[in-house]
Amino acid sequence: MAVTSHASLAMHEEATRLADGIRRLVYNIWWTWNPRAQQLFKTLSEEAWVKSNHSAVAVLQALTHDELIANLYSKRVGAMAAEVIEEFESYLADKNTWGAAHCPHFRQHPVAYFSAEFGFHESLPVYSGGLGILSGDHLKSSSDLDVPMIGITLFYRGGYFQQRLNADGWQEENYPPMDPRKLPVELVTDAQGEPIVCKLKIAHTDVAFHAWRLNVGRNVLYLLDTNRPENELHHREITARVYGGDQTTRVSQELMLGVGGVRFLRAIGVDPSVFHLNEGHSAFLLLELIREQIAQGKSLADAQAAVRKKAVFTTHTPVPAGHDRFSRDLMDHLLHCWPEALKMNTEQFMDLGREQPGNPADPFTMTVLALQNTRAANAVSELNGEVSREMWRHLYNNVEAEKVPIGHITNGVHILGWMNRVTYSFWEYNLGVEWLKHIMQPDFWEKVADPRFLSDEVIWSLRYRLKRQMIEAMRERLEFQQARIGGGMAYSGQLPMHPDSLTIGFARRFATYKRAALLFSDIDRAARLFNDPQRPLQMVISGKAHPRDDGGKGLIQQIYRISRDPRFFGKVFFIENYDIQVARYLVSGCDVWLNTPRRPLEASGTSGQKTTVHGCLNLSILDGWWREGYDGTNGFAIGEDTNSNNVAEQDKIDTENLYAMLENDVIPEYFDRDAMDLPRKWIQRIRRAMVTLIPQFNTDRMVADYATKYYLEHE
Ligand SMILES: *Cc1c(COP(=O)(O)O)cnc(C)c1O
């Protein structure tokens, strides 16, 4: 018979307690914005962590129970786990929060935040671009501030595609299916453990759906999923892909998101204090809310008034063509039961979404439905607000644009989620462990301007470490990519990026208005820039084009070919399969973040906001957020605060300004070194960026603005 000592029993109990804590940790993606938690998972199984694209679930599943317990017997691992679990639990338990002070009643009646995509982490690809990143960051900061919020989206089993280039540099897409058992999600079930199943009529069929729950710190996201055995195959596929399929799929997805979302919230007994529509995709939720009111006996006008009081709308899209518009035929077919449910005829129903009510040829525009049935609407930067007011004047009797009731709240980023361990430790060391609590306070950041507080040498050393990290990670990808694509020149072992080169980054969706190839408009002039031995320059480019956007794919091909051209080979790199992880490397490792949208089409843009905390500088057209962020000292502007309506003319002006800025300002300043080989002016610019931009362009400030200006009712 084995003899067990007390000490041994106590160790076992402690390890079991920690193992339970780790299980709770894994199923709350708070770990995606806590570098110490990530380090813990990496320590438990580096292989599972790396192979799964950093999934804590994969790590947990790789270890047997006994192995996990045994790991935790180690003093080092046990202490690490204890520290992270303690941090997590005190985060959840903290009562001294911004939300407790400003909106305590949201605890009973949370904000319901609807968005067609959410970008949280590389291991959960249910987003396609900036809109999703914004939603993910919104939910994370709501948790940090303790603004109770429930997110609603769809569970896209095929996610967004993975990108590969073929030997021609043409983008190919594939959709490896996600297995919910390998994600930090749980099926939503009732008290008996049965899935909660709701229904929604699409055309003539009741389509069933269930939901997955994702814990996001203090808050929750529900992902609705039509992949149920009782559904016909084409209905099971409604939620297969992010913005997948044709117009029928699109309307079906939007019905599921909006109407399905409200039905699901009712089924789990949630009565939100406010519904926030992030873009028009979810606007059908307003129909469901109106239907509920009418079913209770209200007149249409009273129903609409009651719904309007509860809903707010954020519009991003600055061009009329970008808004969802659905034809009368499509609406008649897919929403055929709705006019009757709302006690109106089909014409009246269509008028709910018409820019010209009464015009039978006018389609149903989701933005119109949203603007007319919400109590407040906003755009996502000051300029985007001006553009939106001008664009929708006709819905308000053509009043002057300033009187159109669309305001703006400029987007931000969730700083911690975009940070890597090096930067995190840097700020923790220099600003103290409580620094994250002060993210939105400008006076807290002022000390960074003072070289006695933070020396030039220390900032420069951070820059080199981050660049090294990025170079090593991208080199690995490039070698792998090169081996697969094959053809032509190879990087033949030598480091294909240089830490002393001024490194420009450009990564975002390859929508054509973002003009990824602007820097190469004059290829000879570009070649001169990239081939000055005294002032070495390199550029890293990454991004996906929408699967149906041949224009965007053409730009990728053009960049890929340039990267194989002897004049640019080894200096211009295209990195396949842009995702949150690649973004995190590039926004930290690059020296300059280039942004060249055709103004005013970049509603806000957020990638440039991710760079500042790492000491990377923005070089951007004065569009979206940068028009507000740039103050002449904290980065670089391309051109003026204006634009022409003539696209060709504007492209020409912007190209010239971009080259001039690089040749006369950016490159000379970076290579202007003193006796210690430090670029003092450049570093001064980095300080100015940190002081002026970090406290402003973050989602804590943004969510606090939403809460005070939009979520809380002002009588
Ligand atoms: C930040 C981010 C975006 C948005 O970038 P913009 O420059 O605002 O277009 C898109 N995709 C990923 C993966 C990101 O991290």
XYZ file of C-alpha atoms and ligand atoms in Angstrom:
730
model
C 0.000 0.000 0.000
C 1.342 3.362 -0.939
C 1.921 5.905 1.749
C 0.903 9.413 0.834
C 2.367 12.261 2.823
C 0.452 15.385 3.736
C 2.862 17.471 1.734
C 2.220 15.376 -1.324
C -1.551 15.587 -0.871
C -1.373 19.334 -0.523
C 0.652 19.574 -3.720
C -1.855 17.470 -5.519
C -4.732 19.616 -4.313
C -2.968 22.786 -5.354
C -2.144 21.376 -8.792
C -5.771 20.270 -9.233
C -6.959 23.747 -8.267
C -4.597 25.283 -10.823
C -5.663 22.815 -13.509
C -9.293 23.871 -12.962
C -8.199 27.489 -13.155
C -6.411 26.821 -16.446
C -9.560 25.239 -17.894
C -11.541 28.369 -16.999
C -8.794 30.510 -18.478
C -8.802 28.631 -21.785
C -12.536 29.204 -22.255
C -12.300 32.942 -21.832
C -10.355 34.722 -24.554
C -9.114 37.239 -22.008
C -5.897 35.277 -22.519
C -5.643 36.719 -26.050
C -4.824 40.078 -24.504
C -2.686 38.921 -21.631
C 0.950 38.213 -22.571
C 1.606 36.267 -19.345
C -1.308 33.903 -20.037
C 0.017 33.316 -23.552
C 3.448 32.553 -22.139
C 1.866 29.986 -19.820
C 0.190 28.134 -22.703
C 3.380 28.222 -24.716
C 5.244 26.739 -21.749
C 2.701 23.920 -21.380
C 3.111 22.810 -24.985
C 5.141 24.879 -27.375
C 4.381 22.530 -30.251
C 0.598 22.578 -29.791
C 0.719 26.350 -29.297
C 2.682 27.060 -32.464
C 1.013 24.467 -34.700
C -2.498 25.607 -33.789
C -1.773 29.265 -34.561
C -1.714 30.012 -30.824
C -4.816 28.267 -29.588
C -5.091 27.728 -25.842
C -7.715 25.041 -26.492
C -5.257 23.088 -28.605
C -2.716 23.239 -25.783
C -5.248 22.020 -23.249
C -6.299 19.182 -25.546
C -2.731 18.167 -26.239
C -2.096 17.421 -22.565
C -3.597 14.534 -20.651
C -5.058 15.333 -17.259
C -2.189 13.582 -15.490
C 0.344 15.407 -17.599
C -1.193 18.784 -16.819
C -1.164 18.026 -13.096
C 2.423 16.793 -13.272
C 3.459 19.954 -15.114
C 1.963 22.032 -12.355
C 4.052 20.250 -9.728
C 6.999 22.169 -11.162
C 7.606 25.218 -8.987
C 8.187 27.447 -11.977
C 5.139 26.385 -14.007
C 2.945 26.219 -10.910
C 3.919 29.760 -9.906
C 3.318 31.026 -13.438
C -0.140 29.443 -13.534
C -1.018 30.708 -10.063
C -0.037 34.247 -11.038
C -2.070 34.263 -14.262
C -5.142 32.712 -12.640
C -4.972 35.225 -9.832
C -4.714 38.080 -12.347
C -7.669 36.712 -14.316
C -9.842 36.261 -11.279
C -9.128 39.670 -9.866
C -9.861 41.151 -13.318
C -13.304 39.525 -13.292
C -13.991 40.435 -9.675
C -12.890 44.095 -9.870
C -15.770 46.346 -8.799
C -13.922 49.627 -9.008
C -14.448 50.113 -12.737
C -15.403 52.794 -15.232
C -18.653 50.962 -15.986
C -19.623 50.639 -12.325
C -19.290 54.422 -12.058
C -21.012 55.328 -15.326
C -23.534 52.673 -16.336
C -24.221 50.238 -13.469
C -27.770 49.516 -14.673
C -26.416 47.870 -17.845
C -25.639 44.886 -15.616
C -29.344 43.866 -15.778
C -29.911 45.243 -19.269
C -26.700 45.045 -21.260
C -25.842 46.628 -24.575
C -26.485 44.225 -27.478
C -23.767 44.809 -30.081
C -24.503 43.317 -33.518
C -21.796 42.914 -36.122
C -21.364 40.628 -39.145
C -17.757 39.911 -38.182
C -15.520 39.919 -35.123
C -11.729 39.760 -35.222
C -10.254 38.698 -31.887
C -7.325 36.475 -32.520
C -5.523 34.511 -35.223
C -6.942 31.216 -33.925
C -10.548 32.335 -34.529
C -10.890 33.540 -38.149
C -14.469 34.890 -38.174
C -13.561 38.281 -39.651
C -12.452 39.610 -43.015
C -10.966 43.002 -42.233
C -11.141 46.280 -40.386
C -14.841 46.138 -39.509
C -14.318 42.838 -37.717
C -11.171 44.019 -35.980
C -13.085 47.051 -34.755
C -15.912 44.874 -33.372
C -13.483 42.587 -31.585
C -11.610 45.520 -30.063
C -14.934 47.137 -29.084
C -15.971 44.059 -27.127
C -12.559 43.696 -25.472
C -12.507 47.295 -24.286
C -16.119 47.041 -23.098
C -14.943 44.208 -20.912
C -11.930 46.167 -19.657
C -14.096 49.183 -18.818
C -16.845 46.931 -17.455
C -19.544 48.144 -19.824
C -21.839 45.082 -19.881
C -22.255 44.028 -23.487
C -23.419 41.004 -25.439
C -22.049 40.617 -28.943
C -24.033 38.892 -31.688
C -22.558 37.508 -34.896
C -22.597 34.348 -37.047
C -20.555 31.206 -36.614
C -18.778 30.939 -39.950
C -17.656 27.345 -40.007
C -15.440 27.916 -43.040
C -14.275 31.228 -41.607
C -12.584 33.696 -43.897
C -10.305 32.138 -46.490
C -6.643 31.338 -46.227
C -4.636 32.971 -48.959
C -1.976 31.428 -51.123
C -0.375 32.762 -54.245
C 0.213 30.564 -57.258
C 3.377 30.741 -59.358
C 1.833 33.682 -61.230
C 1.271 35.637 -58.062
C -2.490 35.174 -58.384
C -4.422 34.764 -55.124
C -6.054 31.403 -54.425
C -8.481 30.844 -51.597
C -9.211 27.882 -49.404
C -11.514 27.483 -46.463
C -10.298 24.886 -43.976
C -13.368 24.121 -41.851
C -13.249 25.074 -38.189
C -14.087 22.463 -35.623
C -15.958 24.070 -32.716
C -14.447 21.473 -30.375
C -11.070 23.020 -31.087
C -12.208 26.570 -30.407
C -12.785 28.302 -27.081
C -16.566 28.184 -27.672
C -19.348 26.238 -25.968
C -22.742 25.288 -27.356
C -25.519 27.226 -25.631
C -27.783 24.743 -23.884
C -30.820 24.779 -21.607
C -31.058 23.469 -18.050
C -31.366 19.911 -19.377
C -28.197 20.262 -21.401
C -30.071 20.337 -24.720
C -29.037 22.946 -27.282
C -31.263 26.008 -27.371
C -32.683 25.993 -30.882
C -34.515 28.959 -32.405
C -36.262 29.298 -35.744
C -36.561 31.896 -38.395
C -38.547 31.836 -41.640
C -36.474 32.369 -44.757
C -38.658 32.376 -47.879
C -41.126 29.581 -47.013
C -38.991 27.469 -44.737
C -38.379 27.575 -41.015
C -34.619 27.531 -40.626
C -33.345 26.292 -37.272
C -30.225 27.637 -35.585
C -28.313 27.280 -32.379
C -25.562 29.423 -30.908
C -22.021 29.156 -29.633
C -20.899 31.136 -26.655
C -17.515 32.831 -26.511
C -16.461 34.460 -23.243
C -14.719 37.766 -23.883
C -13.453 38.831 -20.464
C -16.512 39.976 -18.543
C -18.646 39.947 -21.679
C -20.018 37.342 -24.026
C -20.296 36.911 -27.788
C -22.898 34.580 -29.283
C -22.222 33.115 -32.709
C -25.358 31.879 -34.481
C -25.071 28.729 -36.541
C -27.543 27.181 -39.019
C -25.539 23.988 -39.390
C -28.240 21.774 -37.894
C -29.367 18.304 -38.962
C -33.019 19.318 -39.438
C -32.096 22.027 -41.978
C -31.786 21.407 -45.685
C -28.225 21.498 -46.958
C -28.418 24.979 -48.499
C -29.769 26.356 -45.223
C -27.032 24.655 -43.271
C -24.616 26.581 -45.472
C -26.061 30.026 -44.721
C -23.470 30.628 -42.054
C -20.669 28.761 -43.839
C -18.451 31.681 -44.843
C -17.820 35.315 -43.993
C -19.734 37.342 -46.618
C -19.923 34.185 -48.705
C -22.216 33.344 -51.597
C -24.666 35.339 -53.692
C -27.315 37.935 -52.832
C -29.683 35.230 -51.549
C -27.043 34.066 -49.097
C -26.346 37.656 -48.186
C -29.981 38.421 -47.326
C -30.289 35.095 -45.504
C -27.173 35.847 -43.465
C -28.453 39.298 -42.616
C -31.836 37.886 -41.567
C -30.046 35.387 -39.394
C -27.812 38.035 -37.837
C -30.536 40.618 -37.203
C -33.785 38.736 -36.667
C -32.090 35.556 -35.483
C -29.999 37.569 -33.044
C -33.029 39.174 -31.401
C -34.878 35.831 -31.193
C -31.883 34.198 -29.618
C -31.504 36.969 -27.024
C -35.185 36.542 -26.129
C -34.742 32.774 -25.876
C -32.007 33.194 -23.275
C -33.995 35.870 -21.439
C -31.920 38.954 -22.250
C -33.621 42.345 -22.475
C -30.978 44.780 -23.747
C -31.114 48.437 -22.784
C -29.807 49.368 -26.203
C -29.199 47.629 -29.533
C -26.062 48.816 -31.313
C -25.970 48.073 -35.046
C -22.361 48.096 -36.229
C -22.964 48.722 -39.962
C -26.211 48.036 -41.791
C -25.799 44.245 -42.061
C -27.799 43.689 -38.886
C -30.546 46.247 -39.587
C -33.243 43.559 -40.002
C -33.143 43.335 -36.212
C -35.227 46.526 -36.272
C -37.992 44.680 -38.148
C -38.092 42.028 -35.463
C -38.265 44.630 -32.692
C -41.090 46.434 -34.516
C -42.891 43.121 -35.024
C -42.677 42.400 -31.283
C -44.281 45.765 -30.518
C -47.047 45.289 -33.079
C -47.771 41.809 -31.743
C -48.375 43.505 -28.385
C -51.052 45.658 -29.993
C -49.150 48.863 -30.789
C -49.776 50.866 -33.933
C -46.954 50.948 -36.474
C -46.047 54.521 -35.523
C -45.951 53.716 -31.817
C -44.012 50.530 -32.478
C -41.419 52.399 -34.512
C -41.126 55.106 -31.873
C -40.572 52.512 -29.143
C -37.929 50.703 -31.200
C -36.162 53.906 -32.166
C -35.658 54.693 -28.477
C -33.683 51.501 -28.028
C -31.399 51.405 -31.029
C -28.254 53.197 -32.230
C -26.470 52.791 -35.538
C -22.875 53.131 -36.716
C -22.358 53.662 -40.432
C -18.909 53.290 -41.993
C -19.349 53.178 -45.751
C -18.538 56.469 -47.514
C -19.788 55.555 -51.018
C -23.402 54.928 -52.051
C -22.433 51.724 -53.901
C -20.983 50.196 -50.762
C -24.306 49.964 -48.946
C -26.377 46.785 -48.994
C -29.294 47.179 -51.394
C -31.752 44.369 -52.076
C -34.181 44.158 -54.970
C -37.935 43.982 -54.597
C -37.904 40.431 -56.019
C -35.362 39.204 -53.545
C -37.198 40.813 -50.639
C -40.578 39.457 -51.818
C -39.135 36.010 -51.932
C -36.949 35.789 -48.831
C -38.934 38.089 -46.528
C -42.325 37.199 -47.890
C -43.922 36.702 -44.450
C -42.812 40.109 -43.148
C -45.410 42.542 -44.555
C -48.179 40.540 -42.941
C -46.305 40.244 -39.642
C -45.956 44.039 -39.636
C -49.584 44.506 -40.745
C -48.720 46.323 -43.943
C -48.731 45.691 -47.675
C -45.608 44.908 -49.670
C -45.196 48.465 -50.936
C -45.325 49.883 -47.430
C -42.871 47.223 -46.360
C -40.409 48.086 -49.134
C -40.768 51.756 -48.212
C -39.162 51.023 -44.828
C -35.875 50.704 -46.695
C -36.400 53.017 -49.660
C -34.511 56.188 -50.328
C -37.522 57.270 -52.385
C -40.609 55.899 -50.681
C -43.336 55.121 -53.180
C -40.917 54.513 -56.057
C -41.497 50.868 -57.046
C -38.108 50.671 -58.781
C -36.196 51.679 -55.644
C -34.508 48.785 -53.835
C -34.436 48.121 -50.102
C -31.397 49.789 -48.554
C -30.317 48.506 -45.163
C -28.799 51.855 -44.191
C -32.131 53.598 -44.781
C -33.945 51.136 -42.530
C -31.252 51.667 -39.912
C -31.106 55.482 -40.084
C -34.869 55.813 -39.826
C -35.440 53.444 -36.933
C -32.627 54.284 -34.537
C -32.444 57.148 -32.072
C -28.912 58.116 -33.021
C -26.416 57.410 -35.756
C -22.714 58.015 -36.092
C -19.874 57.737 -38.560
C -16.380 56.639 -37.525
C -14.221 59.746 -38.016
C -14.838 63.455 -38.393
C -14.388 63.444 -42.174
C -16.442 60.250 -42.497
C -19.186 62.092 -40.590
C -19.112 64.969 -43.095
C -19.255 62.545 -46.013
C -22.113 60.544 -44.469
C -24.179 63.645 -43.724
C -23.788 64.827 -47.302
C -24.595 61.356 -48.654
C -27.854 60.958 -46.687
C -29.208 64.539 -46.792
C -31.961 63.450 -49.152
C -33.503 61.324 -46.393
C -33.969 64.468 -44.294
C -35.777 66.751 -46.757
C -32.444 67.899 -48.172
C -31.585 70.011 -45.140
C -28.066 71.460 -45.069
C -25.542 68.713 -44.426
C -24.623 70.062 -40.966
C -28.187 69.468 -39.821
C -28.302 65.799 -40.802
C -28.417 63.862 -37.518
C -25.324 61.719 -38.032
C -22.480 62.408 -35.614
C -19.104 60.749 -35.365
C -16.985 58.793 -32.935
C -13.509 58.130 -34.257
C -12.402 54.519 -34.109
C -9.633 53.235 -31.890
C -7.777 49.996 -31.209
C -7.548 47.782 -28.150
C -3.942 48.623 -27.296
C -3.201 45.541 -25.213
C -4.497 43.144 -27.869
C -2.000 44.545 -30.380
C 0.962 44.392 -28.127
C 3.625 41.735 -28.005
C 5.582 40.685 -24.927
C 8.534 42.925 -25.638
C 6.427 46.063 -25.827
C 4.302 45.000 -22.900
C 7.345 44.551 -20.654
C 8.813 47.803 -21.975
C 5.832 49.846 -20.861
C 5.323 47.928 -17.658
C 8.952 48.590 -16.744
C 8.905 52.243 -17.735
C 5.421 53.285 -16.646
C 4.679 50.871 -13.803
C 2.330 47.888 -13.578
C -0.793 50.043 -13.459
C -0.074 51.799 -16.744
C -2.929 50.192 -18.653
C -5.448 51.816 -16.334
C -4.282 55.192 -17.640
C -4.458 54.526 -21.357
C -7.007 57.253 -22.014
C -5.377 59.956 -19.878
C -3.292 62.416 -21.932
C -1.485 63.818 -18.883
C -0.280 60.346 -17.946
C 1.482 60.054 -21.312
C 3.111 63.491 -21.189
C 6.157 62.228 -19.343
C 7.116 60.163 -22.394
C 8.079 63.454 -24.062
C 10.859 63.912 -21.531
C 14.214 62.292 -22.469
C 15.204 62.270 -18.791
C 12.273 59.960 -18.196
C 12.718 57.801 -21.273
C 16.036 58.192 -23.072
C 16.534 58.165 -26.830
C 18.763 55.124 -26.394
C 16.007 53.161 -24.683
C 13.465 53.991 -27.395
C 15.974 53.085 -30.099
C 16.723 49.785 -28.421
C 13.003 48.946 -28.326
C 12.803 49.669 -32.052
C 15.671 47.315 -32.885
C 14.316 44.495 -30.757
C 10.895 44.732 -32.358
C 12.371 44.879 -35.822
C 14.489 41.816 -35.152
C 11.416 39.915 -33.953
C 9.468 40.842 -37.067
C 12.351 40.033 -39.414
C 12.861 36.591 -37.926
C 9.178 35.724 -38.067
C 8.759 37.028 -41.619
C 11.947 35.330 -42.820
C 10.540 32.008 -41.709
C 7.321 32.677 -43.577
C 9.136 33.868 -46.689
C 11.302 30.769 -46.851
C 8.275 28.534 -46.513
C 6.318 30.558 -49.039
C 9.183 30.645 -51.494
C 9.694 26.890 -51.262
C 6.030 26.290 -52.015
C 5.544 28.810 -54.817
C 8.929 27.995 -56.346
C 10.199 29.519 -59.578
C 12.884 32.111 -60.195
C 15.132 33.515 -57.540
C 15.377 31.992 -54.106
C 16.367 33.696 -50.887
C 19.164 31.111 -50.593
C 19.700 31.069 -46.865
C 20.782 34.680 -46.357
C 18.647 36.900 -44.190
C 16.320 38.515 -46.708
C 15.625 41.565 -44.569
C 18.028 43.924 -42.964
C 17.640 45.432 -39.491
C 19.441 48.653 -40.484
C 17.165 49.334 -43.435
C 14.349 51.822 -43.072
C 11.411 49.437 -43.141
C 8.063 50.468 -44.573
C 4.980 48.376 -43.790
C 1.741 48.201 -45.737
C -0.850 45.609 -44.743
C -4.615 45.663 -45.006
C -7.345 44.300 -47.250
C -6.486 44.735 -50.925
C -9.485 46.871 -51.740
C -8.509 48.928 -54.778
C -9.246 52.304 -53.132
C -6.406 51.613 -50.691
C -3.969 51.826 -53.633
C -1.407 49.300 -52.391
C 0.828 49.878 -55.421
C 0.863 53.691 -55.321
C 4.518 53.744 -54.297
C 5.334 51.830 -57.497
C 3.410 54.094 -59.877
C 6.701 55.398 -61.246
C 8.765 52.246 -61.199
C 12.091 53.913 -62.024
C 11.708 56.494 -59.308
C 10.779 53.716 -56.878
C 13.826 51.697 -57.979
C 16.091 54.679 -57.214
C 14.600 54.910 -53.713
C 15.178 51.231 -53.037
C 18.724 51.141 -54.386
C 20.559 53.893 -52.551
C 23.435 52.077 -50.771
C 23.795 54.924 -48.249
C 20.141 54.842 -47.284
C 18.808 51.277 -47.501
C 15.076 50.885 -47.748
C 12.849 47.826 -47.619
C 9.126 47.249 -47.665
C 6.856 44.505 -46.335
C 3.401 44.147 -47.862
C 0.575 41.817 -46.911
C -3.160 41.556 -47.465
C -6.044 39.581 -48.931
C -8.313 40.619 -51.778
C -11.991 39.745 -51.610
C -12.493 36.436 -53.492
C -14.590 38.209 -56.149
C -12.390 41.294 -56.476
C -10.186 40.741 -59.505
C -8.982 44.331 -59.280
C -7.591 43.671 -55.808
C -6.087 40.373 -56.931
C -4.430 42.167 -59.834
C -2.757 44.534 -57.364
C -1.438 41.601 -55.349
C -0.039 40.107 -58.528
C 1.571 43.400 -59.466
C 3.245 43.640 -56.029
C 4.323 40.014 -56.164
C 5.945 40.575 -59.552
C 7.706 43.671 -58.282
C 9.053 41.610 -55.381
C 10.611 39.235 -57.959
C 12.042 42.029 -60.116
C 15.847 42.186 -59.704
C 15.656 45.893 -58.820
C 13.427 45.097 -55.830
C 14.274 41.501 -55.020
C 15.321 41.147 -51.383
C 13.925 44.637 -50.651
C 10.205 44.326 -51.329
C 8.409 41.383 -49.755
C 4.879 40.118 -50.070
C 3.771 38.016 -47.085
C 0.932 35.591 -47.800
C -2.152 35.090 -45.697
C -2.428 38.347 -43.798
C -4.074 37.824 -40.439
C -4.024 39.221 -36.921
C -0.732 37.560 -36.146
C 1.033 38.964 -39.203
C -0.504 42.334 -38.370
C 0.879 42.176 -34.837
C 4.393 41.547 -36.156
C 4.273 44.223 -38.829
C 2.766 47.060 -36.791
C 5.475 46.534 -34.201
C 8.487 45.767 -36.382
C 8.179 48.330 -39.173
C 9.612 51.855 -38.878
C 6.966 53.494 -41.039
C 3.357 52.517 -41.636
C 2.212 53.564 -45.067
C -1.455 54.334 -45.770
C -2.520 55.559 -49.194
C -6.320 55.469 -49.477
C -8.119 57.484 -52.114
C -9.563 60.170 -49.881
C -12.267 60.230 -48.437
C -12.829 56.499 -48.800
C -10.984 55.339 -45.659
C -13.795 55.715 -43.143
C -11.337 55.637 -40.267
C -8.652 52.987 -40.744
C -7.226 51.403 -37.639
C -4.028 49.600 -38.610
C -1.999 52.806 -38.233
C -3.315 53.202 -34.689
C -1.804 49.844 -33.730
C 1.717 51.057 -34.501
C 2.244 53.973 -32.133
C 2.712 52.070 -28.900
C 5.634 50.275 -30.604
C 7.329 53.428 -31.856
C 6.471 52.987 -35.538
C 5.508 56.203 -37.363
C 2.584 56.816 -39.709
C 3.041 58.105 -43.249
C -0.465 58.609 -44.511
C -2.942 60.473 -46.644
C -4.969 62.847 -44.439
C -8.002 60.590 -44.469
C -10.008 58.921 -41.692
C -8.377 58.977 -38.275
C -5.014 60.387 -39.459
C -6.639 63.662 -40.461
C -7.427 64.078 -36.747
C -4.304 62.430 -35.372
C -1.599 64.229 -37.375
C -0.351 67.472 -35.820
C 2.775 68.203 -37.875
C 5.190 66.649 -35.365
C 3.967 63.107 -34.710
C 4.394 61.322 -38.044
C 4.147 62.272 -41.717
C 1.292 63.441 -43.918
C 0.970 62.838 -47.641
C -0.593 65.898 -49.256
C -3.125 68.329 -47.886
C -6.439 68.264 -46.085
C -8.409 68.287 -49.335
C -9.136 66.088 -52.315
C -10.239 66.405 -55.903
C -13.282 64.608 -57.256
C -11.272 63.618 -60.295
C -9.791 60.233 -59.461
C -7.001 60.225 -62.053
C -5.925 63.727 -61.066
C -5.986 62.863 -57.373
C -3.939 59.693 -57.913
C -1.329 61.770 -59.729
C -1.136 64.409 -57.002
C -0.945 61.808 -54.246
C 1.790 59.869 -56.033
C 3.907 62.978 -56.409
C 3.363 63.932 -52.765
C 4.234 60.440 -51.604
C 7.560 60.416 -53.472
C 8.384 63.935 -52.355
C 7.656 63.078 -48.729
C 9.838 59.973 -48.840
C 12.701 61.651 -50.712
C 12.753 64.918 -48.790
C 11.527 64.075 -45.318
C 11.103 60.461 -44.263
C 14.289 58.906 -45.630
C 16.669 61.822 -44.842
C 15.328 62.138 -41.315
C 15.685 58.435 -40.588
C 19.307 58.457 -41.732
C 20.208 61.750 -40.104
C 22.445 60.355 -37.331
C 24.514 62.022 -34.640
C 27.895 60.873 -33.295
C 26.170 58.056 -31.388
C 24.471 56.991 -34.622
C 21.072 57.960 -33.239
C 18.404 59.695 -35.378
C 17.450 62.276 -32.760
C 14.752 64.026 -34.792
C 13.159 60.742 -35.712
C 13.068 59.623 -32.096
C 11.582 62.976 -31.128
C 8.811 62.283 -33.634
C 8.220 58.865 -32.031
C 7.842 60.523 -28.630
C 5.371 63.027 -30.020
C 3.375 60.198 -31.589
C 3.194 58.316 -28.307
C 2.171 61.353 -26.279
C -0.473 62.608 -28.687
C -1.902 59.442 -30.262
C -1.935 56.629 -27.693
C -4.407 58.233 -25.242
C -6.711 59.269 -28.091
C -6.896 56.431 -30.625
C -7.735 53.475 -28.429
C -10.997 51.615 -27.895
C -11.200 52.440 -24.176
C -11.690 56.080 -25.156
C -13.972 54.996 -28.014
C -16.228 52.749 -25.902
C -16.394 55.399 -23.170
C -17.541 57.845 -25.883
C -20.168 55.403 -27.145
C -21.403 54.784 -23.628
C -21.712 58.440 -22.645
C -22.881 59.866 -25.982
C -24.929 57.004 -27.420
C -25.746 54.174 -25.023
C -26.885 56.278 -22.099
C -30.131 57.990 -22.923
C -30.229 61.754 -22.636
C -33.702 63.079 -22.010
C -6.087 46.237 -38.313
C -6.401 45.219 -39.315
C -7.173 45.544 -40.433
C -7.658 46.955 -40.687
O -6.636 47.697 -41.304
P -6.957 49.100 -42.019
O -5.654 49.713 -42.298
O -7.775 49.867 -41.069
O -7.696 48.762 -43.251
C -7.477 44.544 -41.335
N -7.049 43.278 -41.158
C -6.300 42.925 -40.094
C -5.858 41.508 -39.944
C -5.952 43.877 -39.142
O -5.223 43.518 -38.091
